[in-house]
Amino acid sequence: MNNFINSIKVSTSLYTSKNSIHFWKRFKRWQDLERDYLKERKIEDKKKNFIKLDDGLYISPEKESDVMPKKNVEDMTRRESGAVPIELIAKHTQMRYLDHSIDNIKRFKAYQHFQHLQYDQRFIPERLLFLGPDLAAAYFIVHRGGTIKFVGDNAWIRKDKKGRYSLPPRRVPGLYLEAIDASNTELMFEGFDNFYDLKNLRLLSLANCKYADDWTLSRVGSMFSESLEMLDLSYCKKISPKGLMGLRSLKKLKYLRVNGLNDPQGIAKATLFLEEAIPNLIVIGVDYEGALEGFQKDALLLEHERASMDAKGNIHIEDDNGNLYYVKGCVNERPTVDDNDLPIITSTIRVDVPKMSDVEFEELDRLSQGKLRHLLVGSPSAYSWSEATETILAFEEKYKLKRGEIVDPKLLPLKKREDVIREVEKLEKARLEKQEINVKQINSS
């Protein structure tokens, strides 16, 4: 079984190059590759037994169809009927769209590495049979750069600089795995097939695991519900608030670390639900004050008559023509980047200027933290709204004036919007005074 992937590649070498970047989007799980490999072996065995001589030699048939079961024409596959493979036709059509850029080659290599990891971290029954669940998981983690600790042993076991480590070569009765530190490794969803029956695992660290995602957390919640006490998910950028809810079944969890995750507001809300569902849980790394400030800003934005929220939590602004303009939510705003991770396009969201008064537009832009104007002009970065947006506004104003075009007042640079900004500041001051009066009335009553 170790060489069946290479056999498949050899059998399809007529139309698939081993190191070609043209067909990298195709993905096949190792189970599918193994099935195809066994099918090829079955055909080869039938060929060898078609005309077999007494001395062990055989005569291969001229046509493969002579040894295959007879089928009606309508039931034949393209291979059985001798037609050109549909994959070859599709790839021939795609030849006009080839991308030989360094960026695409990097993506291809990364995806190829991902496929290798998915196969490399598969479950191997023989390893579990000879070593037992705890020792098999220890070998799996240490071999891939992680660290482990056994119950009753204060030593942490990991590879040295030469890749050597010391673990028992066979099953040891009473040897149980207590802690797994897989931080900075490439552990992924498929690797958790090797962690079943770990009854004494108390600590699991997935810090900075770039392949750890919501599906991974669903397995953590189901596999270690009776033992896990400490879990570290720091800087796992693929984990979302919905994924954290998969940890509700960890009834013994005492410490959860979530530093550096995306969507701090959603993470804060999810951790509050977890603290209610799991008694005595302590969550580390959540900026509740920053999340509360973000919720307050969203509430101020939604108080405006032109702002509305859809079922997915996206906030839109409606203009006089009934057009909606996205300003906040779950839409991916990060632009495409080049080889150095620098943006190469302005924005993925670009629409016409909304029809409303200049004062109202400026007010909504301030309430949305500058994203309304940012997404109209297209700042080169999805992480800084003000400076890059103003640079583009100043450049586009000069460019349009040079060509004799009219510049919309809403898209003027900051220096030429001072009158409108003063009007908006007056409105904000009046709103704050009104809120203070309402608070005093509530306190007095």
Short mmCIF file of C-alpha atoms in Angstrom, two decimals:
data_model
loop_
_atom_site.label_atom_id
_atom_site.label_comp_id
_atom_site.label_asym_id
_atom_site.label_seq_id
_atom_site.Cartn_x
_atom_site.Cartn_y
_atom_site.Cartn_z
CA MET A 1 0.00 0.00 0.00
CA ASN A 2 2.98 2.30 0.48
CA ASN A 3 3.64 2.64 -3.23
CA PHE A 4 0.13 2.69 -4.68
CA ILE A 5 0.11 6.48 -5.16
CA ASN A 6 3.24 6.24 -7.30
CA SER A 7 1.61 3.44 -9.30
CA ILE A 8 -1.41 5.60 -10.01
CA LYS A 9 0.82 8.45 -11.13
CA VAL A 10 2.71 6.13 -13.48
CA SER A 11 -0.49 4.74 -14.99
CA THR A 12 -1.75 8.26 -15.73
CA SER A 13 1.56 9.71 -16.83
CA LEU A 14 0.36 9.97 -20.43
CA TYR A 15 -1.71 13.02 -19.60
CA THR A 16 -0.66 14.07 -16.08
CA SER A 17 2.77 15.50 -15.26
CA LYS A 18 4.08 14.68 -11.79
CA ASN A 19 5.34 18.20 -11.07
CA SER A 20 2.98 20.16 -13.31
CA ILE A 21 1.27 23.23 -11.85
CA HIS A 22 -1.47 23.08 -14.48
CA PHE A 23 -3.65 20.56 -12.70
CA TRP A 24 -3.00 21.31 -9.03
CA LYS A 25 -6.64 22.08 -8.21
CA ARG A 26 -7.56 18.40 -8.46
CA PHE A 27 -7.81 16.80 -5.01
CA LYS A 28 -8.12 13.07 -4.26
CA ARG A 29 -8.17 11.55 -0.82
CA TRP A 30 -5.79 8.68 -0.17
CA GLN A 31 -8.75 6.30 0.15
CA ASP A 32 -9.77 7.08 -3.45
CA LEU A 33 -6.21 6.61 -4.65
CA GLU A 34 -6.02 3.25 -2.91
CA ARG A 35 -9.29 2.16 -4.51
CA ASP A 36 -7.99 3.09 -7.97
CA TYR A 37 -4.75 1.28 -7.23
CA LEU A 38 -6.57 -1.93 -6.27
CA LYS A 39 -8.66 -1.67 -9.42
CA GLU A 40 -5.48 -1.43 -11.51
CA ARG A 41 -4.00 -4.43 -9.70
CA LYS A 42 -7.13 -6.46 -10.39
CA ILE A 43 -6.88 -5.74 -14.10
CA GLU A 44 -3.19 -6.67 -14.14
CA ASP A 45 -3.90 -9.96 -12.35
CA LYS A 46 -6.56 -10.84 -14.91
CA LYS A 47 -4.11 -10.12 -17.70
CA LYS A 48 -1.52 -12.44 -16.14
CA ASN A 49 -4.04 -15.26 -15.78
CA PHE A 50 -5.53 -14.86 -19.26
CA ILE A 51 -3.04 -17.29 -20.86
CA LYS A 52 -0.74 -18.64 -18.16
CA LEU A 53 1.99 -21.13 -19.04
CA ASP A 54 3.22 -24.02 -16.92
CA ASP A 55 6.57 -22.37 -16.22
CA GLY A 56 4.91 -19.34 -14.59
CA LEU A 57 5.13 -17.05 -17.59
CA TYR A 58 2.01 -15.59 -19.17
CA ILE A 59 0.89 -14.07 -22.43
CA SER A 60 -0.83 -10.69 -22.16
CA PRO A 61 -3.97 -10.13 -24.25
CA GLU A 62 -3.77 -7.62 -27.06
CA LYS A 63 -6.83 -5.77 -25.79
CA GLU A 64 -7.76 -5.09 -22.18
CA SER A 65 -11.42 -5.69 -23.01
CA ASP A 66 -10.66 -9.40 -23.58
CA VAL A 67 -10.17 -9.98 -19.87
CA MET A 68 -12.82 -7.61 -18.54
CA PRO A 69 -16.48 -8.57 -18.02
CA LYS A 70 -18.60 -7.92 -21.08
CA LYS A 71 -20.87 -4.88 -20.84
CA ASN A 72 -23.40 -3.18 -23.03
CA VAL A 73 -22.14 -0.11 -24.84
CA GLU A 74 -24.35 2.22 -22.83
CA ASP A 75 -22.95 0.81 -19.56
CA MET A 76 -19.30 1.20 -20.52
CA THR A 77 -17.07 3.88 -19.07
CA ARG A 78 -14.99 6.10 -21.34
CA ARG A 79 -11.95 3.98 -20.60
CA GLU A 80 -13.73 0.73 -21.43
CA SER A 81 -15.10 2.12 -24.68
CA GLY A 82 -11.71 3.47 -25.72
CA ALA A 83 -12.77 7.13 -25.68
CA VAL A 84 -10.47 9.99 -24.74
CA PRO A 85 -10.54 10.54 -20.93
CA ILE A 86 -12.76 13.45 -19.91
CA GLU A 87 -9.96 14.72 -17.67
CA LEU A 88 -7.67 15.05 -20.68
CA ILE A 89 -10.34 17.02 -22.56
CA ALA A 90 -10.85 19.35 -19.59
CA LYS A 91 -7.13 19.88 -19.10
CA HIS A 92 -6.63 20.56 -22.80
CA THR A 93 -9.31 23.26 -22.57
CA GLN A 94 -7.61 24.80 -19.55
CA MET A 95 -4.26 25.11 -21.32
CA ARG A 96 -5.15 28.64 -22.47
CA TYR A 97 -5.44 29.79 -18.84
CA LEU A 98 -2.03 28.64 -17.61
CA ASP A 99 -0.46 30.69 -14.84
CA HIS A 100 3.29 30.24 -14.51
CA SER A 101 3.77 33.09 -12.05
CA ILE A 102 5.89 32.54 -8.95
CA ASP A 103 2.83 33.24 -6.81
CA ASN A 104 0.86 30.44 -8.48
CA ILE A 105 3.79 28.04 -8.19
CA LYS A 106 3.95 28.78 -4.46
CA ARG A 107 0.23 28.08 -4.13
CA PHE A 108 0.64 24.84 -6.05
CA LYS A 109 3.53 23.73 -3.84
CA ALA A 110 1.56 24.63 -0.70
CA TYR A 111 -1.45 22.65 -1.91
CA GLN A 112 0.75 19.71 -2.85
CA HIS A 113 2.24 19.81 0.65
CA PHE A 114 -1.28 19.90 2.11
CA GLN A 115 -2.17 16.72 0.22
CA HIS A 116 1.00 15.07 1.48
CA LEU A 117 0.14 15.98 5.08
CA GLN A 118 -3.38 14.65 4.69
CA TYR A 119 -1.98 11.28 3.63
CA ASP A 120 0.94 11.32 6.07
CA GLN A 121 -1.34 11.85 9.08
CA ARG A 122 -3.72 9.02 8.22
CA PHE A 123 -4.61 6.36 10.78
CA ILE A 124 -2.39 3.24 10.60
CA PRO A 125 -4.01 0.24 12.36
CA GLU A 126 -0.72 -1.66 12.72
CA ARG A 127 0.78 1.15 14.79
CA LEU A 128 -2.16 1.04 17.19
CA LEU A 129 -2.04 -2.77 17.33
CA PHE A 130 1.62 -3.02 18.33
CA LEU A 131 2.00 0.11 20.49
CA GLY A 132 -1.41 0.72 22.01
CA PRO A 133 -3.37 4.00 21.79
CA ASP A 134 -1.24 6.10 24.14
CA LEU A 135 2.20 5.09 22.87
CA ALA A 136 1.02 5.21 19.24
CA ALA A 137 -0.20 8.79 19.74
CA ALA A 138 3.11 9.66 21.40
CA TYR A 139 5.10 8.37 18.42
CA PHE A 140 2.77 10.22 16.04
CA ILE A 141 3.22 13.59 17.78
CA VAL A 142 6.94 13.42 18.60
CA HIS A 143 7.83 12.30 15.07
CA ARG A 144 6.09 15.42 13.70
CA GLY A 145 7.85 17.91 15.96
CA GLY A 146 5.54 17.92 18.97
CA THR A 147 6.14 17.23 22.65
CA ILE A 148 4.43 14.75 24.97
CA LYS A 149 4.33 13.85 28.64
CA PHE A 150 3.25 10.61 30.32
CA VAL A 151 1.32 10.22 33.57
CA GLY A 152 3.66 10.14 36.58
CA ASP A 153 6.67 11.34 34.58
CA ASN A 154 7.80 14.97 34.84
CA ALA A 155 9.95 14.76 31.68
CA TRP A 156 8.71 16.14 28.37
CA ILE A 157 9.78 14.05 25.38
CA ARG A 158 10.61 15.65 22.02
CA LYS A 159 13.05 15.25 19.14
CA ASP A 160 16.56 16.61 19.51
CA LYS A 161 18.40 18.65 16.87
CA LYS A 162 19.31 15.47 14.99
CA GLY A 163 15.74 14.20 14.98
CA ARG A 164 16.32 11.52 17.61
CA TYR A 165 13.98 10.71 20.50
CA SER A 166 13.58 7.94 23.04
CA LEU A 167 10.27 6.09 23.35
CA PRO A 168 9.50 2.46 24.27
CA PRO A 169 9.57 0.22 21.17
CA ARG A 170 6.54 -1.83 22.22
CA ARG A 171 3.36 -1.60 24.28
CA VAL A 172 3.98 -0.86 27.96
CA PRO A 173 1.20 -1.68 30.46
CA GLY A 174 0.26 1.30 32.64
CA LEU A 175 1.86 3.89 30.33
CA TYR A 176 -0.70 6.64 29.69
CA LEU A 177 -0.39 9.90 27.79
CA GLU A 178 -1.17 12.96 29.93
CA ALA A 179 -0.16 15.99 27.81
CA ILE A 180 0.32 16.77 24.12
CA ASP A 181 2.04 19.96 22.97
CA ALA A 182 1.46 20.21 19.21
CA SER A 183 2.14 23.94 19.02
CA ASN A 184 3.84 25.18 15.82
CA THR A 185 3.28 21.82 14.13
CA GLU A 186 1.26 20.98 11.02
CA LEU A 187 -1.30 18.86 12.85
CA MET A 188 -4.59 18.78 10.95
CA PHE A 189 -8.07 17.24 11.09
CA GLU A 190 -6.98 13.85 9.71
CA GLY A 191 -4.29 13.53 12.38
CA PHE A 192 -6.86 13.25 15.15
CA ASP A 193 -7.72 9.74 13.95
CA ASN A 194 -4.59 8.73 15.88
CA PHE A 195 -5.84 10.14 19.20
CA TYR A 196 -8.76 7.86 19.99
CA ASP A 197 -8.91 6.06 23.35
CA LEU A 198 -6.68 8.58 25.16
CA LYS A 199 -8.52 8.30 28.46
CA ASN A 200 -6.01 10.28 30.56
CA LEU A 201 -5.18 13.24 28.31
CA ARG A 202 -5.41 16.43 30.40
CA LEU A 203 -3.51 19.03 28.34
CA LEU A 204 -3.64 19.73 24.60
CA SER A 205 -1.85 22.66 22.95
CA LEU A 206 -2.63 23.58 19.33
CA ALA A 207 -1.05 27.03 19.50
CA ASN A 208 -0.09 28.44 16.11
CA CYS A 209 -1.27 25.35 14.19
CA LYS A 210 -2.16 26.81 10.81
CA TYR A 211 -4.32 23.81 9.84
CA ALA A 212 -6.39 23.75 13.06
CA ASP A 213 -9.94 24.79 12.17
CA ASP A 214 -13.54 24.47 13.33
CA TRP A 215 -13.73 20.84 12.20
CA THR A 216 -10.71 20.07 14.36
CA LEU A 217 -12.42 21.54 17.43
CA SER A 218 -15.48 19.38 16.81
CA ARG A 219 -13.24 16.31 17.14
CA VAL A 220 -11.53 17.68 20.24
CA GLY A 221 -14.91 18.21 21.89
CA SER A 222 -16.09 14.68 21.16
CA MET A 223 -12.85 12.73 21.80
CA PHE A 224 -11.65 14.25 25.09
CA SER A 225 -14.91 15.18 26.79
CA GLU A 226 -14.13 13.10 29.90
CA SER A 227 -10.51 14.07 30.56
CA LEU A 228 -9.27 17.32 28.93
CA GLU A 229 -8.60 20.13 31.43
CA MET A 230 -6.35 22.59 29.54
CA LEU A 231 -6.62 23.63 25.88
CA ASP A 232 -4.48 26.20 24.06
CA LEU A 233 -5.79 27.57 20.73
CA SER A 234 -3.61 30.67 20.50
CA TYR A 235 -3.08 32.18 17.03
CA CYS A 236 -5.08 29.52 15.19
CA LYS A 237 -6.39 31.89 12.53
CA LYS A 238 -8.84 29.40 11.00
CA ILE A 239 -10.85 28.99 14.20
CA SER A 240 -14.10 30.96 14.31
CA PRO A 241 -16.60 31.62 17.12
CA LYS A 242 -18.84 28.86 15.73
CA GLY A 243 -15.98 26.40 16.06
CA LEU A 244 -15.49 27.27 19.74
CA MET A 245 -19.06 26.21 20.43
CA GLY A 246 -17.98 22.65 19.59
CA LEU A 247 -16.10 22.60 22.92
CA ARG A 248 -19.28 22.65 25.02
CA SER A 249 -18.99 18.92 25.69
CA LEU A 250 -15.62 19.32 27.48
CA LYS A 251 -17.19 19.26 30.94
CA LYS A 252 -13.85 18.99 32.77
CA LEU A 253 -12.16 21.85 30.90
CA LYS A 254 -10.62 24.35 33.36
CA TYR A 255 -8.41 26.59 31.20
CA LEU A 256 -8.93 27.75 27.62
CA ARG A 257 -6.44 30.06 25.90
CA VAL A 258 -7.61 31.96 22.78
CA ASN A 259 -5.01 34.69 22.20
CA GLY A 260 -4.68 36.08 18.70
CA LEU A 261 -7.86 34.65 17.14
CA ASN A 262 -9.76 36.51 14.44
CA ASP A 263 -13.11 38.22 15.08
CA PRO A 264 -12.53 39.33 18.71
CA GLN A 265 -16.19 40.32 19.16
CA GLY A 266 -17.47 36.91 18.11
CA ILE A 267 -14.79 35.12 20.16
CA ALA A 268 -15.77 37.10 23.26
CA LYS A 269 -19.42 36.20 22.78
CA ALA A 270 -18.60 32.51 22.22
CA THR A 271 -16.39 32.30 25.32
CA LEU A 272 -19.19 33.76 27.45
CA PHE A 273 -21.46 30.95 26.27
CA LEU A 274 -18.73 28.42 27.05
CA GLU A 275 -18.28 29.79 30.56
CA GLU A 276 -22.00 29.31 31.13
CA ALA A 277 -21.99 25.78 29.71
CA ILE A 278 -18.80 24.55 31.46
CA PRO A 279 -18.56 25.10 35.24
CA ASN A 280 -15.33 26.65 36.62
CA LEU A 281 -13.94 27.38 33.14
CA ILE A 282 -11.32 30.16 32.96
CA VAL A 283 -10.80 31.70 29.51
CA ILE A 284 -7.47 33.46 28.89
CA GLY A 285 -6.69 35.91 26.11
CA VAL A 286 -10.09 37.49 25.47
CA ASP A 287 -10.27 41.28 25.24
CA TYR A 288 -13.74 41.76 26.68
CA GLU A 289 -13.34 45.54 26.92
CA GLY A 290 -12.36 45.83 23.27
CA ALA A 291 -15.21 43.54 22.27
CA LEU A 292 -17.67 45.59 24.33
CA GLU A 293 -16.43 48.76 22.66
CA GLY A 294 -16.94 47.13 19.26
CA PHE A 295 -20.49 46.09 20.17
CA GLN A 296 -21.25 49.64 21.30
CA LYS A 297 -19.98 51.03 17.99
CA ASP A 298 -22.14 48.55 16.10
CA ALA A 299 -25.13 49.54 18.21
CA LEU A 300 -24.57 53.23 17.40
CA LEU A 301 -24.35 52.39 13.71
CA LEU A 302 -27.54 50.32 13.79
CA GLU A 303 -29.39 53.16 15.52
CA HIS A 304 -29.11 55.16 12.30
CA GLU A 305 -32.23 54.94 10.16
CA ARG A 306 -30.25 53.99 7.05
CA ALA A 307 -28.39 51.06 8.69
CA SER A 308 -29.79 47.52 8.76
CA MET A 309 -28.52 44.03 9.53
CA ASP A 310 -29.26 40.90 7.49
CA ALA A 311 -29.71 37.33 8.71
CA LYS A 312 -25.96 36.61 8.49
CA GLY A 313 -25.01 39.56 10.69
CA ASN A 314 -23.81 41.81 7.84
CA ILE A 315 -24.54 45.53 8.27
CA HIS A 316 -25.58 47.51 5.18
CA ILE A 317 -26.33 51.16 4.47
CA GLU A 318 -29.33 52.00 2.26
CA ASP A 319 -29.29 55.10 0.05
CA ASP A 320 -32.20 57.07 -1.43
CA ASN A 321 -32.42 54.69 -4.41
CA GLY A 322 -32.75 51.63 -2.19
CA ASN A 323 -29.23 50.34 -2.95
CA LEU A 324 -27.42 48.54 -0.12
CA TYR A 325 -23.76 49.24 0.73
CA TYR A 326 -21.89 46.71 2.84
CA VAL A 327 -19.92 48.17 5.78
CA LYS A 328 -19.46 45.33 8.31
CA GLY A 329 -19.92 41.59 8.61
CA CYS A 330 -18.50 38.28 7.43
CA VAL A 331 -17.55 39.20 3.84
CA ASN A 332 -13.86 38.60 3.11
CA GLU A 333 -12.41 42.08 2.60
CA ARG A 334 -8.75 41.13 2.32
CA PRO A 335 -7.51 41.74 -1.23
CA THR A 336 -5.33 39.53 -3.39
CA VAL A 337 -1.63 39.76 -2.54
CA ASP A 338 1.60 39.26 -4.45
CA ASP A 339 4.69 37.14 -3.67
CA ASN A 340 5.69 39.44 -0.79
CA ASP A 341 2.18 39.38 0.73
CA LEU A 342 1.56 42.94 -0.51
CA PRO A 343 -1.83 43.84 -2.03
CA ILE A 344 -2.02 43.95 -5.81
CA ILE A 345 -5.64 45.10 -6.20
CA THR A 346 -7.49 47.89 -4.47
CA SER A 347 -10.60 46.14 -3.21
CA THR A 348 -12.99 43.29 -3.90
CA ILE A 349 -15.98 45.57 -3.19
CA ARG A 350 -16.47 48.58 -5.46
CA VAL A 351 -19.84 50.26 -6.06
CA ASP A 352 -21.23 53.63 -7.08
CA VAL A 353 -21.38 56.51 -4.62
CA PRO A 354 -24.60 56.25 -2.56
CA LYS A 355 -27.25 58.87 -3.12
CA MET A 356 -27.64 60.83 0.15
CA SER A 357 -26.60 64.15 1.63
CA ASP A 358 -22.91 64.83 2.23
CA VAL A 359 -23.46 65.33 5.96
CA GLU A 360 -25.35 62.06 6.29
CA PHE A 361 -22.67 60.20 4.30
CA GLU A 362 -19.90 61.60 6.51
CA GLU A 363 -21.84 60.67 9.64
CA LEU A 364 -22.31 57.08 8.46
CA ASP A 365 -18.66 56.87 7.45
CA ARG A 366 -17.57 57.88 10.95
CA LEU A 367 -20.01 55.45 12.55
CA SER A 368 -18.62 52.61 10.39
CA GLN A 369 -15.02 53.45 11.38
CA GLY A 370 -14.29 54.77 7.89
CA LYS A 371 -15.27 51.57 6.08
CA LEU A 372 -18.08 53.10 4.02
CA ARG A 373 -15.72 55.42 2.16
CA HIS A 374 -12.89 52.86 2.28
CA LEU A 375 -14.89 50.20 0.45
CA LEU A 376 -16.01 52.76 -2.15
CA VAL A 377 -12.53 53.90 -3.18
CA GLY A 378 -10.69 50.66 -2.39
CA SER A 379 -7.84 51.00 0.08
CA PRO A 380 -4.83 48.75 -0.67
CA SER A 381 -5.13 47.09 2.71
CA ALA A 382 -8.05 45.63 4.59
CA TYR A 383 -6.44 46.51 7.92
CA SER A 384 -5.98 50.31 7.73
CA TRP A 385 -8.89 52.51 6.75
CA SER A 386 -7.84 56.14 7.15
CA GLU A 387 -4.38 56.87 5.75
CA ALA A 388 -4.50 54.67 2.64
CA THR A 389 -8.04 55.80 1.81
CA GLU A 390 -7.11 59.48 2.04
CA THR A 391 -4.07 58.88 -0.17
CA ILE A 392 -6.28 57.35 -2.86
CA LEU A 393 -8.83 60.18 -2.54
CA ALA A 394 -6.14 62.82 -3.03
CA PHE A 395 -4.68 61.01 -6.05
CA GLU A 396 -8.05 60.40 -7.72
CA GLU A 397 -9.07 64.03 -7.24
CA LYS A 398 -5.93 65.25 -9.04
CA TYR A 399 -6.37 62.64 -11.76
CA LYS A 400 -10.02 63.52 -12.43
CA LEU A 401 -9.41 67.28 -12.37
CA LYS A 402 -6.57 66.82 -14.83
CA ARG A 403 -8.94 65.03 -17.20
CA GLY A 404 -11.70 67.58 -16.66
CA GLU A 405 -14.00 65.19 -14.78
CA ILE A 406 -16.31 66.13 -11.91
CA VAL A 407 -15.28 64.89 -8.45
CA ASP A 408 -18.11 63.76 -6.19
CA PRO A 409 -18.11 65.83 -2.95
CA LYS A 410 -18.29 62.61 -0.90
CA LEU A 411 -14.96 61.46 -2.36
CA LEU A 412 -12.99 64.63 -1.75
CA PRO A 413 -9.84 64.41 0.41
CA LEU A 414 -9.99 65.29 4.10
CA LYS A 415 -8.77 68.88 3.69
CA LYS A 416 -11.71 69.72 1.44
CA ARG A 417 -14.35 68.12 3.66
CA GLU A 418 -13.73 70.20 6.78
CA ASP A 419 -17.08 72.03 6.58
CA VAL A 420 -18.99 68.75 6.39
CA ILE A 421 -16.92 67.27 9.22
CA ARG A 422 -17.77 70.22 11.47
CA GLU A 423 -21.48 69.65 10.82
CA VAL A 424 -21.12 65.98 11.71
CA GLU A 425 -19.25 66.80 14.90
CA LYS A 426 -22.11 69.10 15.94
CA LEU A 427 -24.58 66.26 15.38
CA GLU A 428 -22.44 63.86 17.42
CA LYS A 429 -22.14 66.38 20.24
CA ALA A 430 -25.91 66.88 20.29
CA ARG A 431 -26.46 63.11 20.36
CA LEU A 432 -24.06 62.67 23.28
CA GLU A 433 -25.78 65.43 25.24
CA LYS A 434 -29.12 63.77 24.61
CA GLN A 435 -27.76 60.45 25.87
CA GLU A 436 -26.42 62.07 29.04
CA ILE A 437 -29.81 63.63 29.72
CA ASN A 438 -31.52 60.25 29.27
CA VAL A 439 -29.04 58.59 31.64
CA LYS A 440 -29.64 61.25 34.30
CA GLN A 441 -33.40 60.82 33.99
CA ILE A 442 -33.08 57.06 34.41
CA ASN A 443 -30.82 57.43 37.47
CA SER A 444 -33.12 59.98 39.08
CA SER A 445 -36.15 57.75 38.65
#
